[in-house]
CSV table of C-alpha atoms in Angstrom, one decimal:
chain,number,residue,atom,x,y,z
A,14,MET,CA,-10.5,-26.4,10.1
A,15,SER,CA,-8.6,-25.2,7.1
A,16,GLU,CA,-9.6,-25.7,3.5
A,17,PRO,CA,-8.0,-28.6,1.5
A,18,PRO,CA,-5.3,-27.5,-0.9
A,19,LEU,CA,-6.4,-26.6,-4.4
A,20,ARG,CA,-5.5,-28.8,-7.3
A,21,ALA,CA,-2.8,-27.4,-9.6
A,22,ASP,CA,-5.3,-26.4,-12.3
A,23,ALA,CA,-7.5,-24.7,-9.7
A,24,ARG,CA,-4.5,-22.8,-8.4
A,25,ARG,CA,-3.7,-21.7,-11.9
A,26,ASN,CA,-7.3,-20.6,-12.6
A,27,ARG,CA,-7.4,-18.7,-9.3
A,28,ALA,CA,-4.1,-16.9,-10.1
A,29,ARG,CA,-5.4,-16.0,-13.6
A,30,ILE,CA,-8.7,-14.7,-12.2
A,31,LEU,CA,-6.9,-12.5,-9.7
A,32,ALA,CA,-4.5,-11.1,-12.3
A,33,ALA,CA,-7.4,-10.4,-14.7
A,34,ALA,CA,-9.5,-8.8,-11.9
A,35,VAL,CA,-6.8,-6.3,-11.1
A,36,GLU,CA,-6.7,-5.2,-14.8
A,37,VAL,CA,-10.5,-5.1,-15.2
A,38,PHE,CA,-11.1,-3.2,-12.0
A,39,ASP,CA,-8.3,-0.7,-12.8
A,40,GLU,CA,-9.8,-0.1,-16.3
A,41,HIS,CA,-13.5,-0.1,-15.4
A,42,GLY,CA,-13.8,0.7,-11.7
A,43,THR,CA,-17.1,0.0,-10.1
A,44,SER,CA,-18.7,-0.9,-13.5
A,45,ALA,CA,-16.3,-3.9,-13.8
A,46,SER,CA,-18.2,-7.1,-14.4
A,47,THR,CA,-17.4,-10.6,-13.2
A,48,GLU,CA,-18.1,-11.7,-16.8
A,49,GLU,CA,-15.3,-9.5,-18.1
A,50,VAL,CA,-12.9,-10.9,-15.4
A,51,ALA,CA,-13.8,-14.4,-16.5
A,52,ARG,CA,-13.3,-13.6,-20.1
A,53,ARG,CA,-9.9,-12.0,-19.5
A,54,ALA,CA,-8.8,-14.9,-17.3
A,55,GLY,CA,-9.9,-17.4,-19.9
A,56,VAL,CA,-12.3,-19.2,-17.6
A,57,ALA,CA,-16.1,-19.7,-17.3
A,58,VAL,CA,-17.9,-17.2,-15.1
A,59,GLY,CA,-18.9,-20.1,-12.8
A,60,THR,CA,-15.2,-20.7,-12.2
A,61,VAL,CA,-14.9,-17.2,-10.9
A,62,PHE,CA,-17.9,-17.6,-8.6
A,63,ARG,CA,-16.6,-20.9,-7.4
A,64,HIS,CA,-13.4,-19.2,-6.2
A,65,PHE,CA,-14.9,-15.9,-5.2
A,66,PRO,CA,-18.7,-16.0,-4.5
A,67,THR,CA,-19.0,-12.2,-4.4
A,68,LYS,CA,-17.2,-9.2,-5.9
A,69,ALA,CA,-16.1,-8.2,-2.4
A,70,ASP,CA,-14.5,-11.7,-1.9
A,71,LEU,CA,-12.6,-11.2,-5.1
A,72,LEU,CA,-11.4,-7.7,-4.1
A,73,ALA,CA,-10.4,-8.9,-0.7
A,74,ALA,CA,-8.4,-11.7,-2.2
A,75,ILE,CA,-6.6,-9.2,-4.4
A,76,MET,CA,-5.6,-7.2,-1.3
A,77,LYS,CA,-4.5,-10.4,0.5
A,78,GLU,CA,-2.4,-11.5,-2.5
A,79,LEU,CA,-0.8,-8.0,-2.6
A,80,GLN,CA,0.2,-8.2,1.0
A,81,GLY,CA,1.6,-11.7,0.5
A,82,ARG,CA,3.7,-10.5,-2.5
A,83,LEU,CA,4.9,-7.5,-0.5
A,84,ALA,CA,6.0,-9.8,2.4
A,85,ALA,CA,7.8,-12.1,0.0
A,86,ARG,CA,9.5,-9.1,-1.6
A,87,ALA,CA,10.7,-7.9,1.8
A,88,GLU,CA,12.0,-11.3,2.7
A,89,THR,CA,13.9,-11.4,-0.6
A,90,LEU,CA,15.4,-8.0,-0.1
A,91,ALA,CA,16.4,-8.9,3.5
A,92,ALA,CA,18.1,-12.1,2.3
A,93,GLU,CA,20.1,-10.1,-0.3
A,94,GLY,CA,21.7,-8.1,2.5
A,95,ASP,CA,21.6,-4.7,0.8
A,96,PRO,CA,21.7,-2.1,3.6
A,97,ALA,CA,19.5,0.2,1.5
A,98,ALA,CA,16.8,-2.5,1.1
A,99,LEU,CA,14.6,-0.8,3.6
A,100,PHE,CA,14.5,2.3,1.4
A,101,THR,CA,13.8,0.3,-1.7
A,102,PHE,CA,11.0,-1.6,0.0
A,103,PHE,CA,9.4,1.6,1.4
A,104,ALA,CA,9.3,3.2,-2.0
A,105,GLU,CA,7.9,0.0,-3.6
A,106,VAL,CA,5.1,-0.3,-1.0
A,107,VAL,CA,4.0,3.3,-1.6
A,108,GLU,CA,3.9,2.7,-5.3
A,109,ARG,CA,1.9,-0.5,-4.8
A,110,ALA,CA,-0.5,1.4,-2.6
A,111,ALA,CA,-1.1,4.0,-5.2
A,112,GLY,CA,-1.6,1.2,-7.8
A,113,ALA,CA,-4.2,-0.5,-5.6
A,114,ARG,CA,-6.3,2.7,-5.5
A,115,THR,CA,-9.2,1.4,-7.6
A,116,VAL,CA,-9.5,-1.9,-5.6
A,117,VAL,CA,-9.3,-0.2,-2.3
A,118,HIS,CA,-12.0,2.3,-3.3
A,119,LEU,CA,-14.3,-0.4,-4.6
A,120,LEU,CA,-13.9,-2.3,-1.3
A,121,ALA,CA,-14.6,0.8,0.7
A,122,ALA,CA,-17.7,1.6,-1.4
A,123,ASP,CA,-18.9,-2.0,-0.6
A,124,GLY,CA,-18.5,-1.3,3.1
A,125,THR,CA,-15.3,-3.3,3.6
A,126,ASP,CA,-12.7,-1.8,5.9
A,127,VAL,CA,-9.5,-1.6,3.9
A,128,GLY,CA,-7.4,0.8,5.8
A,129,VAL,CA,-3.7,0.6,4.9
A,130,ALA,CA,-2.7,0.4,8.6
A,131,PRO,CA,-3.6,-3.3,9.0
A,132,GLN,CA,-2.0,-4.2,5.7
A,133,ILE,CA,1.3,-2.6,6.7
A,134,ALA,CA,1.2,-3.9,10.2
A,135,GLY,CA,1.1,-7.4,8.7
A,136,LEU,CA,4.5,-6.6,7.2
A,137,GLY,CA,6.0,-5.8,10.6
A,138,GLU,CA,8.3,-8.8,10.8
A,139,ALA,CA,9.7,-8.2,7.3
A,140,LEU,CA,10.1,-4.5,8.0
A,141,ASP,CA,11.9,-5.3,11.2
A,142,ALA,CA,14.4,-7.4,9.4
A,143,LEU,CA,15.1,-4.7,6.9
A,144,LEU,CA,15.4,-2.1,9.6
A,145,ALA,CA,17.8,-4.2,11.6
A,146,ARG,CA,20.0,-4.7,8.6
A,147,ALA,CA,19.9,-1.0,7.7
A,148,ARG,CA,20.8,0.0,11.3
A,149,GLU,CA,23.7,-2.5,11.4
A,150,ALA,CA,25.1,-1.0,8.2
A,151,GLY,CA,24.7,2.5,9.5
A,152,ALA,CA,22.2,3.4,6.7
A,153,VAL,CA,19.6,4.3,9.2
A,154,ARG,CA,20.0,6.3,12.5
A,155,ALA,CA,20.4,4.0,15.4
A,156,GLU,CA,17.4,5.4,17.3
A,157,VAL,CA,14.9,4.8,14.5
A,158,ARG,CA,12.3,2.3,15.7
A,159,LEU,CA,10.0,-0.1,13.9
A,160,ASP,CA,6.8,1.6,15.0
A,161,GLU,CA,8.1,4.8,13.5
A,162,VAL,CA,8.9,3.2,10.2
A,163,ILE,CA,5.4,1.6,10.1
A,164,ALA,CA,3.8,4.9,11.0
A,165,LEU,CA,5.7,6.7,8.2
A,166,LEU,CA,4.9,4.0,5.7
A,167,THR,CA,1.3,4.0,6.7
A,168,ALA,CA,1.0,7.8,6.3
A,169,ALA,CA,2.8,7.7,2.9
A,170,CYS,CA,0.6,4.9,1.6
A,171,HIS,CA,-2.6,6.6,2.9
A,172,GLY,CA,-1.6,9.9,1.3
A,173,ALA,CA,-0.7,8.3,-2.0
A,174,LEU,CA,-3.9,6.3,-2.0
A,175,ALA,CA,-6.4,8.8,-0.6
A,176,ALA,CA,-5.1,12.0,-2.3
A,177,GLY,CA,-4.1,10.4,-5.6
A,178,TRP,CA,-0.5,11.7,-5.5
A,179,THR,CA,1.1,12.0,-8.9
A,180,PRO,CA,4.2,9.8,-9.4
A,181,ASP,CA,6.4,12.8,-9.1
A,182,LEU,CA,4.8,13.8,-5.7
A,183,ARG,CA,5.1,10.2,-4.5
A,184,HIS,CA,8.8,10.1,-5.4
A,185,ARG,CA,9.6,13.5,-3.8
A,186,THR,CA,7.6,12.7,-0.6
A,187,VAL,CA,9.2,9.3,-0.1
A,188,THR,CA,12.6,10.8,-0.7
A,189,ARG,CA,12.0,13.4,2.1
A,190,LEU,CA,10.6,10.7,4.5
A,191,LEU,CA,13.5,8.4,3.9
A,192,ASP,CA,16.0,11.3,4.3
A,193,ALA,CA,14.7,11.7,7.8
A,194,LEU,CA,15.7,8.2,8.7
A,195,ARG,CA,19.3,8.5,7.4
A,196,PRO,CA,22.2,9.4,9.8
């Protein structure tokens, strides 16, 4: 049985808590406190715990929200019809992975499995639409398959995340990977 929908004020509080948590965890890492998250979100600490009983629940929600935002972004790009949207999306996902480094490391330290592979696999349908459009427009070689795009994206995200690639290295690496997909 699914949870009843949240009231509008509860949805706003939840969104503020998640946004504040991203900032707080990025700034303070493992020493981040729930109290600081609540203060930044402008809510009582009990409100944070009502939505997220543990720090791991809060971190997992951040990752789930990120995946949802990425899927929505892919759908938007696909709807716009730009044949280069696959390349745009690929680069954006690698940047987001690098930006989520603190949250991923905190989850891993807590014993939560947060490999990038399941996160990216969840974007398969959206990536498939972007790949199909790029193929139709001749922006991607005809033989490029979805599983290859997912493998390349997973590898790039993992590298950016685990090795802490600099922005310049991320840009150069993504450019090389995407060049391999072009005709």
